[in-house]
Short mmCIF file of C-alpha atoms and ligand atoms in Angstrom, two decimals:
data_model
loop_
_atom_site.label_atom_id
_atom_site.label_comp_id
_atom_site.label_asym_id
_atom_site.label_seq_id
_atom_site.Cartn_x
_atom_site.Cartn_y
_atom_site.Cartn_z
CA UNK A 15 -16.43 93.01 -140.71
CA UNK A 16 -17.82 89.75 -142.09
CA UNK A 17 -15.96 86.44 -141.94
CA UNK A 18 -16.61 83.08 -143.61
CA UNK A 19 -15.34 79.79 -142.19
CA UNK A 20 -15.03 76.70 -144.37
CA UNK A 21 -15.67 73.39 -142.57
CA UNK A 22 -18.02 71.67 -140.15
CA UNK A 23 -15.95 70.13 -137.37
CA UNK A 24 -15.02 70.91 -133.79
CA UNK A 25 -12.05 72.87 -135.10
CA UNK A 26 -14.33 75.16 -137.08
CA UNK A 27 -16.74 75.69 -134.16
CA UNK A 28 -13.74 76.64 -131.99
CA UNK A 29 -12.49 79.09 -134.63
CA UNK A 30 -16.02 80.48 -135.02
CA UNK A 31 -16.45 80.99 -131.25
CA UNK A 32 -13.01 82.60 -130.86
CA UNK A 33 -13.71 84.99 -133.72
CA UNK A 34 -17.16 85.74 -132.30
CA UNK A 35 -15.50 86.99 -129.10
CA UNK A 36 -13.88 89.76 -131.14
CA UNK A 37 -15.71 93.07 -131.15
CA UNK A 38 -14.53 93.58 -134.74
CA UNK A 39 -16.86 91.01 -136.25
CA UNK A 40 -20.44 91.75 -137.23
CA UNK A 41 -21.34 88.49 -138.90
CA UNK A 42 -19.90 85.01 -139.44
CA UNK A 43 -20.94 82.52 -142.12
CA UNK A 44 -20.02 78.83 -141.79
CA UNK A 45 -19.80 76.61 -144.84
CA UNK A 46 -21.58 74.36 -143.85
CA UNK A 47 -20.99 74.51 -140.04
CA UNK A 48 -22.81 72.39 -137.44
CA UNK A 49 -25.46 72.75 -134.72
CA UNK A 50 -22.94 74.62 -132.54
CA UNK A 51 -21.96 77.22 -135.14
CA UNK A 52 -25.65 77.68 -135.96
CA UNK A 53 -26.12 79.40 -132.59
CA UNK A 54 -23.52 82.08 -133.30
CA UNK A 55 -23.21 82.23 -137.09
CA UNK A 56 -25.23 81.61 -140.22
CA UNK A 57 -24.72 78.12 -141.61
CA UNK A 58 -24.64 77.99 -145.39
CA UNK A 59 -25.10 74.68 -147.13
CA UNK A 60 -22.92 74.98 -150.18
CA UNK A 61 -21.01 72.38 -152.18
CA UNK A 62 -17.38 72.93 -151.14
CA UNK A 63 -16.18 71.46 -154.42
CA UNK A 64 -17.86 74.24 -156.35
CA UNK A 65 -15.34 77.06 -155.93
CA UNK A 66 -17.30 79.37 -158.20
CA UNK A 67 -20.39 79.18 -155.97
CA UNK A 68 -18.26 79.98 -152.92
CA UNK A 69 -16.73 82.97 -154.72
CA UNK A 70 -20.16 84.23 -155.81
CA UNK A 71 -21.48 83.95 -152.26
CA UNK A 72 -18.47 85.83 -150.87
CA UNK A 73 -19.14 88.68 -153.31
CA UNK A 74 -22.90 88.68 -152.75
CA UNK A 75 -22.55 88.91 -148.95
CA UNK A 76 -19.47 91.15 -149.08
CA UNK A 77 -17.41 88.80 -146.87
CA UNK A 78 -14.08 90.37 -145.89
CA UNK A 79 -12.11 87.29 -144.86
CA UNK A 80 -12.35 83.54 -145.52
CA UNK A 81 -10.77 81.07 -143.10
CA UNK A 82 -10.29 77.54 -144.43
CA UNK A 83 -10.43 74.84 -141.72
CA UNK A 84 -9.97 71.43 -143.40
CA UNK A 85 -7.24 70.16 -145.71
CA UNK A 86 -9.29 69.02 -148.71
CA UNK A 87 -10.23 72.45 -150.12
CA UNK A 88 -6.67 73.65 -149.42
CA UNK A 89 -5.09 70.76 -151.31
CA UNK A 90 -7.58 71.33 -154.15
CA UNK A 91 -6.52 74.97 -154.49
CA UNK A 92 -9.41 76.97 -152.98
CA UNK A 93 -7.02 79.63 -151.67
CA UNK A 94 -5.42 80.21 -155.08
CA UNK A 95 -8.86 80.38 -156.70
CA UNK A 96 -10.35 82.91 -154.26
CA UNK A 97 -7.18 85.03 -154.20
CA UNK A 98 -7.32 85.28 -157.98
CA UNK A 99 -10.51 87.30 -157.36
CA UNK A 100 -8.75 89.43 -154.70
CA UNK A 101 -10.61 87.74 -151.85
CA UNK A 102 -8.69 87.69 -148.55
CA UNK A 103 -8.13 84.07 -147.47
CA UNK A 104 -6.33 82.58 -144.49
CA UNK A 105 -4.77 79.29 -145.53
CA UNK A 106 -1.91 77.95 -147.67
CA UNK A 107 -1.94 77.79 -151.47
CA UNK A 108 -2.12 74.63 -153.55
CA UNK A 109 1.63 74.11 -153.99
CA UNK A 110 2.35 74.59 -150.27
CA UNK A 111 -0.62 72.35 -149.37
CA UNK A 112 1.21 69.42 -150.93
CA UNK A 113 2.99 69.24 -147.59
CA UNK A 114 -0.16 67.42 -146.49
CA UNK A 115 -1.60 66.40 -149.87
CA UNK A 116 1.38 64.26 -150.90
CA UNK A 117 3.48 62.38 -148.39
CA UNK A 118 6.05 61.74 -151.13
CA UNK A 119 6.35 65.50 -151.83
CA UNK A 120 7.20 66.02 -148.16
CA UNK A 121 9.58 63.07 -147.95
CA UNK A 122 11.52 64.31 -151.00
CA UNK A 123 11.76 67.72 -149.38
CA UNK A 124 13.07 66.08 -146.21
CA UNK A 125 15.68 64.25 -148.24
CA UNK A 126 16.84 67.36 -150.07
CA UNK A 127 17.05 69.54 -146.94
CA UNK A 128 18.22 66.83 -144.52
CA UNK A 129 15.12 67.17 -142.34
CA UNK A 130 15.03 64.42 -139.68
CA UNK A 131 12.32 61.88 -140.54
CA UNK A 132 11.88 58.10 -140.72
CA UNK A 133 13.96 56.37 -143.44
CA UNK A 134 11.76 55.54 -146.39
CA UNK A 135 11.40 54.02 -149.83
CA UNK A 136 8.97 54.94 -152.64
CA UNK A 137 7.50 52.09 -154.70
CA UNK A 138 5.60 52.28 -157.96
CA UNK A 139 4.08 48.82 -158.05
CA UNK A 140 3.12 45.85 -155.88
CA UNK A 141 6.06 43.68 -156.95
CA UNK A 142 8.82 46.15 -156.09
CA UNK A 143 7.16 47.01 -152.76
CA UNK A 144 6.79 43.32 -151.85
CA UNK A 145 10.37 42.58 -152.93
CA UNK A 146 11.55 45.29 -150.49
CA UNK A 147 9.66 43.57 -147.64
CA UNK A 148 12.12 40.66 -147.86
CA UNK A 149 14.80 42.84 -146.26
CA UNK A 150 12.55 45.01 -144.06
CA UNK A 151 12.60 44.98 -140.27
CA UNK A 152 9.21 44.84 -138.52
CA UNK A 153 7.21 46.72 -137.40
CA UNK A 154 7.23 48.78 -140.55
CA UNK A 155 4.90 51.49 -141.84
CA UNK A 156 3.13 51.41 -145.23
CA UNK A 157 1.49 54.66 -146.39
CA UNK A 158 -0.69 55.75 -149.28
CA UNK A 159 0.71 58.91 -150.90
CA UNK A 160 -2.47 60.96 -151.15
CA UNK A 161 -5.04 62.38 -148.69
CA UNK A 162 -6.82 59.50 -146.97
CA UNK A 163 -8.45 61.17 -143.94
CA UNK A 164 -5.84 59.58 -141.68
CA UNK A 165 -6.72 56.05 -142.85
CA UNK A 166 -3.97 55.50 -145.41
CA UNK A 167 -1.31 54.56 -142.83
CA UNK A 168 -0.70 50.94 -141.87
CA UNK A 169 1.55 50.03 -138.95
CA UNK A 170 2.51 46.47 -139.85
CA UNK A 171 3.89 44.07 -137.26
CA UNK A 172 4.60 41.33 -139.76
CA UNK A 173 5.06 40.74 -143.46
CA UNK A 174 1.53 39.44 -144.11
CA UNK A 175 0.03 42.72 -142.82
CA UNK A 176 2.36 44.74 -145.05
CA UNK A 177 1.30 42.64 -148.08
CA UNK A 178 -2.37 43.41 -147.34
CA UNK A 179 -1.55 47.13 -147.04
CA UNK A 180 0.32 47.16 -150.36
CA UNK A 181 -2.53 45.34 -152.10
CA UNK A 182 -5.22 47.61 -150.66
CA UNK A 183 -3.39 50.80 -151.59
CA UNK A 184 -2.56 49.74 -155.17
CA UNK A 185 -6.09 48.31 -155.59
CA UNK A 186 -7.37 51.86 -155.08
CA UNK A 187 -8.75 51.86 -151.53
CA UNK A 188 -7.71 55.52 -151.17
CA UNK A 189 -8.17 56.52 -154.81
CA UNK A 190 -5.87 55.86 -157.72
CA UNK A 191 -2.39 55.10 -156.39
CA UNK A 192 0.68 55.71 -158.58
CA UNK A 193 3.01 54.86 -155.71
CA UNK A 194 3.27 54.20 -152.00
CA UNK A 195 5.74 54.69 -149.18
CA UNK A 196 7.30 52.15 -146.89
CA UNK A 197 9.03 53.67 -143.92
CA UNK A 198 10.93 52.82 -140.80
CA UNK A 199 8.84 52.57 -137.63
CA UNK A 200 9.88 55.25 -135.14
CA UNK A 201 9.59 54.41 -131.46
CA UNK A 202 8.90 57.47 -129.33
CA UNK A 203 6.08 59.77 -128.27
CA UNK A 204 4.12 61.87 -130.73
CA UNK A 205 3.58 65.60 -130.35
CA UNK A 206 1.59 68.19 -132.30
CA UNK A 207 3.52 71.43 -132.84
CA UNK A 208 1.75 74.44 -134.35
CA UNK A 209 3.01 77.54 -136.11
CA UNK A 210 1.17 80.38 -137.83
CA UNK A 211 2.61 81.94 -140.99
CA UNK A 212 2.14 85.11 -143.03
CA UNK A 213 4.24 84.20 -146.08
CA UNK A 214 7.33 85.93 -144.68
CA UNK A 215 7.55 85.18 -140.99
CA UNK A 216 5.99 82.73 -138.58
CA UNK A 217 5.28 82.40 -134.88
CA UNK A 218 4.71 79.39 -132.68
CA UNK A 219 1.05 78.65 -131.91
CA UNK A 220 1.36 76.33 -128.91
CA UNK A 221 1.66 72.54 -128.71
CA UNK A 222 -0.69 69.70 -127.84
CA UNK A 223 -0.75 66.03 -127.14
CA UNK A 224 -3.38 64.27 -129.23
CA UNK A 225 -4.80 60.83 -128.28
CA UNK A 226 -5.39 59.08 -131.60
CA UNK A 227 -6.31 55.57 -130.50
CA UNK A 228 -9.94 54.78 -129.85
CA UNK A 229 -9.50 52.90 -126.54
CA UNK A 230 -8.13 53.87 -123.16
CA UNK A 231 -4.42 53.27 -122.63
CA UNK A 232 -3.83 54.11 -126.33
CA UNK A 233 -5.19 50.80 -127.56
CA UNK A 234 -7.36 49.93 -130.54
CA UNK A 235 -7.79 51.58 -133.92
CA UNK A 236 -6.50 54.97 -134.99
CA UNK A 237 -9.08 57.78 -135.07
CA UNK A 238 -9.06 61.46 -135.98
CA UNK A 239 -8.36 62.19 -132.29
CA UNK A 240 -10.21 61.22 -129.09
CA UNK A 241 -8.94 64.08 -126.96
CA UNK A 242 -5.92 66.26 -126.31
CA UNK A 243 -4.18 68.40 -123.78
CA UNK A 244 -2.05 71.48 -124.16
CA UNK A 245 0.77 72.29 -123.78
CA UNK A 246 2.44 68.98 -124.56
CA UNK A 247 4.39 67.43 -121.69
CA UNK A 248 7.31 66.94 -124.10
CA UNK A 249 7.96 70.56 -125.09
CA UNK A 250 10.95 72.51 -123.80
CA UNK A 251 12.98 75.40 -125.23
CA UNK A 252 15.76 73.16 -126.53
CA UNK A 253 13.28 70.90 -128.35
CA UNK A 254 11.39 73.90 -129.74
CA UNK A 255 14.62 75.32 -131.19
CA UNK A 256 15.45 71.97 -132.79
CA UNK A 257 11.97 71.71 -134.35
CA UNK A 258 12.22 75.21 -135.77
CA UNK A 259 15.80 75.00 -137.01
CA UNK A 260 15.96 71.38 -138.21
CA UNK A 261 12.41 70.99 -139.54
CA UNK A 262 10.33 74.12 -140.08
CA UNK A 263 12.92 76.55 -141.44
CA UNK A 264 14.35 74.06 -143.99
CA UNK A 265 10.78 73.26 -145.08
CA UNK A 266 10.06 76.94 -145.72
CA UNK A 267 13.32 77.14 -147.65
CA UNK A 268 12.16 74.20 -149.75
CA UNK A 269 8.90 75.99 -150.54
CA UNK A 270 10.84 79.17 -151.41
CA UNK A 271 12.94 77.11 -153.85
CA UNK A 272 9.69 76.09 -155.53
CA UNK A 273 8.82 79.77 -155.87
CA UNK A 274 6.15 79.83 -153.20
CA UNK A 275 5.68 80.58 -149.51
CA UNK A 276 3.44 79.54 -146.61
CA UNK A 277 0.47 81.39 -145.17
CA UNK A 278 -1.84 79.79 -142.62
CA UNK A 279 -1.58 77.36 -139.75
CA UNK A 280 1.05 74.65 -140.08
CA UNK A 281 0.70 71.52 -137.98
CA UNK A 282 3.96 69.65 -137.59
CA UNK A 283 3.28 66.07 -136.48
CA UNK A 284 6.40 64.81 -134.73
CA UNK A 285 7.82 61.72 -133.10
CA UNK A 286 10.02 62.75 -130.21
CA UNK A 287 12.82 60.28 -129.52
CA UNK A 288 15.08 61.23 -126.56
CA UNK A 289 14.30 64.96 -126.97
CA UNK A 290 15.09 64.77 -130.72
CA UNK A 291 12.29 65.61 -133.18
CA UNK A 292 11.49 63.49 -136.25
CA UNK A 293 8.90 64.66 -138.76
CA UNK A 294 6.04 62.16 -139.10
CA UNK A 295 3.78 64.33 -141.22
CA UNK A 296 2.75 67.87 -141.98
CA UNK A 297 -0.85 69.04 -141.95
CA UNK A 298 -1.61 72.36 -143.60
CA UNK A 299 -4.25 73.36 -141.03
CA UNK A 300 -4.91 73.29 -137.30
CA UNK A 301 -5.35 69.87 -135.72
CA UNK A 302 -8.71 68.60 -134.58
CA UNK A 303 -9.10 68.29 -131.52
CA UNK A 304 -5.89 70.27 -130.90
CA UNK A 305 -7.49 73.47 -132.18
CA UNK A 306 -10.39 73.19 -129.73
CA UNK A 307 -7.84 72.57 -126.96
CA UNK A 308 -5.49 75.43 -127.81
CA UNK A 309 -7.75 78.32 -128.87
CA UNK A 310 -9.44 78.80 -125.44
CA UNK A 311 -6.01 79.81 -124.10
CA UNK A 312 -5.48 82.53 -126.72
CA UNK A 313 -5.51 86.05 -125.26
CA UNK A 314 -4.73 88.01 -128.44
CA UNK A 315 -7.63 88.81 -130.76
CA UNK A 316 -7.74 85.99 -133.34
CA UNK A 317 -9.17 88.09 -136.16
CA UNK A 318 -6.32 90.58 -135.82
CA UNK A 319 -3.82 87.72 -136.04
CA UNK A 320 -5.47 86.25 -139.14
CA UNK A 321 -5.67 89.65 -140.85
CA UNK A 322 -2.01 90.31 -140.04
CA UNK A 323 -1.17 86.97 -141.70
CA UNK A 324 -3.14 87.84 -144.83
CA UNK A 325 -1.39 91.22 -145.00
CA UNK A 326 2.13 89.89 -144.31
CA UNK A 327 2.38 91.82 -141.04
CA UNK A 328 2.70 89.05 -138.48
CA UNK A 329 6.16 90.24 -137.37
CA UNK A 330 4.52 93.32 -135.81
CA UNK A 331 2.45 91.07 -133.58
CA UNK A 332 2.94 89.53 -130.18
CA UNK A 333 0.67 86.54 -129.67
CA UNK A 334 -0.27 86.22 -126.01
CA UNK A 335 -1.61 83.22 -124.13
CA UNK A 336 -3.26 82.56 -120.79
CA UNK A 337 -0.89 80.80 -118.45
CA UNK A 338 -3.25 77.81 -118.11
CA UNK A 339 -3.49 74.16 -119.06
CA UNK A 340 -6.22 72.95 -121.35
CA UNK A 341 -7.76 69.51 -121.78
CA UNK A 342 -10.31 68.27 -124.30
CA UNK A 343 -12.37 65.08 -124.33
CA UNK A 344 -14.10 64.11 -127.58
CA UNK A 345 -17.49 62.37 -127.45
CA UNK A 346 -17.99 59.96 -130.36
CA UNK A 347 -20.89 58.01 -131.81
CA UNK A 348 -20.89 54.37 -130.65
CA UNK A 349 -19.11 52.31 -133.30
CA UNK A 350 -16.66 55.02 -134.43
CA UNK A 351 -14.14 54.74 -136.12
CA UNK A 352 -16.06 51.87 -137.76
CA UNK A 353 -19.75 52.02 -138.74
CA UNK A 354 -22.04 54.09 -136.52
CA UNK A 355 -25.67 55.17 -136.55
CA UNK A 356 -26.58 58.64 -137.76
CA UNK A 357 -29.37 60.97 -136.66
CA UNK A 358 -29.21 59.82 -133.03
CA UNK A 359 -30.65 62.41 -130.67
CA UNK A 360 -28.34 63.84 -127.96
CA UNK A 361 -31.09 64.17 -125.37
CA UNK A 362 -29.45 65.92 -122.44
CA UNK A 363 -27.23 68.42 -124.14
CA UNK A 364 -29.30 71.35 -122.87
CA UNK A 365 -28.64 70.26 -119.29
CA UNK A 366 -24.95 71.06 -119.63
CA UNK A 367 -24.16 74.30 -117.84
CA UNK A 368 -20.79 75.71 -118.77
CA UNK A 369 -18.86 77.51 -116.05
CA UNK A 370 -16.05 79.98 -116.63
CA UNK A 371 -13.19 78.10 -118.31
CA UNK A 372 -15.52 75.48 -119.80
CA UNK A 373 -16.13 75.18 -123.53
CA UNK A 374 -18.36 72.88 -125.54
CA UNK A 375 -17.64 72.68 -129.26
CA UNK A 376 -19.81 70.68 -131.61
CA UNK A 377 -18.48 68.52 -134.44
CA UNK A 378 -20.84 66.09 -136.24
CA UNK A 379 -24.14 67.56 -135.06
CA UNK A 380 -27.25 68.97 -136.65
CA UNK A 381 -30.16 70.87 -135.13
CA UNK A 382 -33.71 69.97 -136.17
CA UNK A 383 -36.70 71.60 -134.44
CA UNK A 384 -34.84 72.48 -131.22
CA UNK A 385 -33.31 69.03 -130.93
CA UNK A 386 -29.66 68.17 -131.52
CA UNK A 387 -28.78 65.00 -133.44
CA UNK A 388 -25.42 63.29 -134.00
CA UNK A 389 -24.56 62.83 -137.66
CA UNK A 390 -20.80 62.22 -137.48
CA UNK A 391 -18.23 59.95 -135.84
CA UNK A 392 -16.82 62.63 -133.59
CA UNK A 393 -19.73 64.56 -132.15
CA UNK A 394 -18.90 66.89 -129.24
CA UNK A 395 -15.75 68.33 -127.65
CA UNK A 396 -15.67 69.19 -123.94
CA UNK A 397 -12.82 71.48 -122.93
CA UNK A 398 -11.81 72.97 -119.60
CA UNK A 399 -8.91 75.34 -119.01
CA UNK A 400 -7.51 75.26 -115.52
CA UNK A 401 -4.41 75.62 -113.37
CA UNK A 402 -3.79 71.90 -113.79
CA UNK A 403 -4.84 69.10 -116.09
CA UNK A 404 -6.23 66.91 -113.32
CA UNK A 405 -8.91 69.38 -112.25
CA UNK A 406 -9.66 70.16 -115.91
CA UNK A 407 -10.32 66.49 -116.63
CA UNK A 408 -12.37 65.96 -113.46
CA UNK A 409 -14.57 68.87 -114.40
CA UNK A 410 -15.10 67.55 -117.94
CA UNK A 411 -15.93 64.04 -116.71
CA UNK A 412 -18.59 65.49 -114.38
CA UNK A 413 -20.18 67.28 -117.32
CA UNK A 414 -20.04 64.10 -119.35
CA UNK A 415 -21.86 62.21 -116.60
CA UNK A 416 -24.61 64.79 -116.78
CA UNK A 417 -24.77 64.35 -120.54
CA UNK A 418 -25.09 60.58 -120.06
CA UNK A 419 -25.64 60.10 -123.79
CA UNK A 420 -26.66 56.53 -124.64
CA UNK A 421 -25.57 56.92 -128.28
CA UNK A 422 -21.99 57.85 -127.53
CA UNK A 423 -18.72 56.99 -125.80
CA UNK A 424 -15.52 58.77 -124.80
CA UNK A 425 -12.12 58.09 -123.27
CA UNK A 426 -11.91 58.87 -119.57
CA UNK A 427 -8.10 58.75 -119.54
CA UNK A 428 -7.11 61.72 -121.73
CA UNK A 429 -3.84 63.11 -120.36
CA UNK A 430 -3.12 59.93 -118.38
CA UNK A 431 0.63 60.08 -118.94
CA UNK A 432 0.73 63.37 -117.04
CA UNK A 433 -2.23 63.07 -114.66
CA UNK A 434 -2.15 59.42 -113.58
CA UNK A 435 1.59 58.78 -113.50
P1 LIG B 501 0.26 60.05 -140.50
O1 LIG B 501 -1.05 60.12 -141.22
O2 LIG B 501 1.46 60.02 -141.39
O3 LIG B 501 0.35 61.04 -139.37
O4 LIG B 501 0.24 58.68 -139.69
C1 LIG B 501 -0.80 58.37 -138.80
C2 LIG B 501 -0.22 57.82 -137.54
O5 LIG B 501 0.56 56.67 -137.78
C3 LIG B 501 0.73 58.79 -136.84
O6 LIG B 501 0.06 59.71 -136.06
C4 LIG B 501 1.57 57.83 -136.03
O7 LIG B 501 0.87 57.43 -134.87
C5 LIG B 501 1.67 56.62 -136.91
N1 LIG B 501 2.92 56.67 -137.71
C6 LIG B 501 3.06 57.20 -138.94
N2 LIG B 501 4.33 57.06 -139.37
C7 LIG B 501 5.01 56.44 -138.39
C8 LIG B 501 6.37 56.01 -138.24
N3 LIG B 501 7.28 56.17 -139.21
N4 LIG B 501 6.70 55.41 -137.09
C9 LIG B 501 5.80 55.20 -136.10
N5 LIG B 501 4.51 55.56 -136.20
C10 LIG B 501 4.11 56.19 -137.31
N1 LIG B 502 -5.67 65.42 -134.51
C1 LIG B 502 -5.12 64.96 -135.71
C2 LIG B 502 -5.43 65.75 -136.90
O1 LIG B 502 -6.05 66.81 -136.84
O2 LIG B 502 -5.06 65.33 -137.99
#
């Protein structure tokens, strides 16, 4: 069969590689992919906002299944559009994608179904938001409602910072803002919890611990993710049951009340406070770099799982995993998450020799005449699966020394709360 993957990040290279391992797949197309996917699939440069072009390409190449990686095309309704032409697509529809596309949509759902989350207020203009600050405790969290690539969240330690956040959001920094959220700051440890859904049933799809801050020791600015390990050190059966019963099941009920259901990966971003889960956010996709961290442990054939989801047959499936730990270190362009140079050659990448249990997934890379260049903020993902996280990280750091890329940097302390305690 033929599969198409939408997206160009590390997540999509990991999905591409995992699908490639299946003997059921003859050809993979990546829209637009990166230098890593180019080695195992055909990269197609197509405007992802032009749904009609995507549909025409799917018909022309007789693609059997489309897998959507990133949130933007999901929130914009690509799944609904392609399904209206009877194309098989793995990913949630436009209504369900509001779980990520609108923080206010999700908060209202939490309110209606008593889902544990930070207390919040919704404000429609600068004055009412600033008035509320007079009785707010700090730190507090100010959030833009719409998709902002992870940048629309301000953790404010004092009133002046919250005023700047309110001004920036209403002045249109993240697009036209009708309203914003101010919420209580939750003190705890974050965890990424994944489930996979077929519209009727769902199964857990492992957990991971992302490292969002740019500097070691979880300092500095927020990023898309500097590394991860899986499974999370926080997960246990009791916590898993609470997440499913208090958060995920009521959410699915809320979607059912709106006349829809959920198909695809669901990423539940949680704050864990004394073994109690609080919903921070939903993402309607796999996490990045969590996806790169988790997929190497998957034993069951991914394409069979995705097809079962598209056909509503997930309940007949047992998803099996290797009993291993996985760790991922992300290599970024110097300067990220601020300004960085593009088209910087990654000179030594061909010197990296992957052993069994090692994986190298590309993100912002491009290949030109046998050379690989960095074109994004997050560039490469090094993963090792092992009996323990310490040896996985040591192995990755050795590979990174060999890479010795002058244009990049990475955190050497991924997993420190478990490994270096
Ligand atoms: P979000 O885009 O909603 O996931 O927020 C980005 C990051 O901000 C999260 O991963 C958390 O680290 C932090 N954050 C968001 N909301 C809260 C909250 N209510 N309390 C503490 N930290 C938060
Ligand atoms: N790792 C965070 C995200 O994918 O949003």
